[in-house]
C-alpha cells in the first residue's frame, strides 16, 4: 500500500478533550474520528487493527468449541420484558419506537435474543452443550462517555452464550471460556489477570473480569504477582478437563477495587508478591444459572424424560475497547507500539528520496519481495521530509521500519529499525529482508 494513495489523516497534536494516552494516539495516528460523544468512525488504519483483533477473538472462540452467529443490533423490547430486565436495566438502554409504535432497543447485550433463538430450536439435552457467540456492535448510553474507545457508547463486542442441562456442565463451559480468554489476550501481547468480579446487571453467582495492567488503567487492582508471570495455557490443553488450570489461577488472590478485601489480601499472599497496580478490564465472564431460561421458559427434555431448565453463562470481550487497552499498555513518547499480531502493517518501507530513481527502484523491489513473502507492507513514497516520515512511522507503530536512502544505497546498505526496542541496524538489503520475514 502506497502511503501517497492511502487515507491516513494524522495529527501533530491531539484534541484538548482527549484525556488518556490511547485516545490521544488513536486520534493522532488517524485510527478513528469522533462523530458524536462516545461514537466513532473507524478510519482505514484503525479498521485494519480492529479486524485483526476481531479475528484473534474469533479463532480462539472457535478453538474452544463456540459457534458463531450474527444477531441484530435492534432487539424487541418484549423479549426483555420476559426476562424482567427491560425496566431494570436503566438509562444506559437506548429505547426506540418503530413506525408501528413497537418498542425496540439498541442492544447493550444479547442474553434475551440468544435465549429466544435457543428455545425456538433446541428441544433435547442431546443437542447440548452449546455455545453460540456473536461479534456485533452494541450501544450503552453512558452518562459520561470518555476516554475514547475505552468508554464509548457504541462499541464492538464479542458476546458468547453457553447452554447446558445442569450446573456441573455449565461450569465446564465457564472453564472453557476462562482458558480461551487467557489464550486470546496472550496472542495480542497482553498479560491478562482473571479477577473475581461483581456480576452486575447480568446476574449470577460466578463472575471474573480479565484485567491487563497498565499505568494509565481506569481502576486499582490487587493480585498475587505470580498471576501476572504465569504463561497462557496454550492451545494444547484438554478442553474437556480444565478445572486444574482454572483452580491454579483462581486459588491465588486477585480482586478489583470493588471486590478487594485487604485482610484476605494479606493473609493469602506473601509480602513480596503483593501487587497493587492500575488495571483495564478487557473481558468479563458470567455463570448465571437459570436467570434467563426460567422466566423465558427455555427448557429441554432431560436425560430422565422430564423437562429441564437450561443453565447459562455469558462471556464478553470488548473488541473495539481492546485497541485502547493495547495502546495503554504498549506505547512510548513517539507513539503506538503495536504487537506484531495486531499491527495494521508488518513493515513500513521508507523512501528517503522519492525523486531518486535508484532509491525508488530499490524500494519497489523491497516492497515486492516482502509482499511475496506474505507480509503486509506500507510504502512511504511521499515527498515528506525524512524527519516527518520517521515521526509518522513511530506514531502509527508498525513493528518494522525499513529505510532506504541514497547514501546507504551507495554503500550497499539499508537501515532496519525494530519499533518495540528502537534498535537500528544497517544491513545489506537481502539480509534486512530476511530478518523482517523471519
mmCIF file of C-alpha atoms in Angstrom, residues 33-34 53 71 81 83 97 111 113 120 133-134 152 187 203 230 285 304 317 341 352 405 424:
data_model
loop_
_atom_site.group_PDB
_atom_site.id
_atom_site.type_symbol
_atom_site.label_atom_id
_atom_site.label_comp_id
_atom_site.label_asym_id
_atom_site.label_seq_id
_atom_site.Cartn_x
_atom_site.Cartn_y
_atom_site.Cartn_z
ATOM 1 C CA UNK A 33 -12.634 10.133 14.229
ATOM 2 C CA UNK A 34 -15.241 11.201 16.761
ATOM 3 C CA UNK A 53 -8.181 -8.157 16.981
ATOM 4 C CA UNK A 71 -27.675 -11.264 15.934
ATOM 5 C CA UNK A 81 -39.886 -7.758 29.399
ATOM 6 C CA UNK A 83 -36.661 -11.684 31.320
ATOM 7 C CA UNK A 97 -40.154 3.001 18.665
ATOM 8 C CA UNK A 111 -28.904 -12.691 26.524
ATOM 9 C CA UNK A 113 -32.195 -12.654 21.908
ATOM 10 C CA UNK A 120 -37.048 -21.976 19.262
ATOM 11 C CA UNK A 133 -21.216 -16.327 20.005
ATOM 12 C CA UNK A 134 -21.727 -13.067 18.199
ATOM 13 C CA UNK A 152 -17.617 4.818 24.345
ATOM 14 C CA UNK A 187 -1.929 -13.683 21.424
ATOM 15 C CA UNK A 203 -26.695 -11.621 37.238
ATOM 16 C CA UNK A 230 2.051 -17.193 34.534
ATOM 17 C CA UNK A 285 -17.419 -13.836 32.018
ATOM 18 C CA UNK A 304 -34.856 -38.732 32.505
ATOM 19 C CA UNK A 317 -14.816 -9.306 25.154
ATOM 20 C CA UNK A 341 -0.168 -9.978 15.829
ATOM 21 C CA UNK A 352 14.124 8.911 1.855
ATOM 22 C CA UNK A 405 18.121 6.348 1.035
ATOM 23 C CA UNK A 424 18.541 0.355 14.427
#
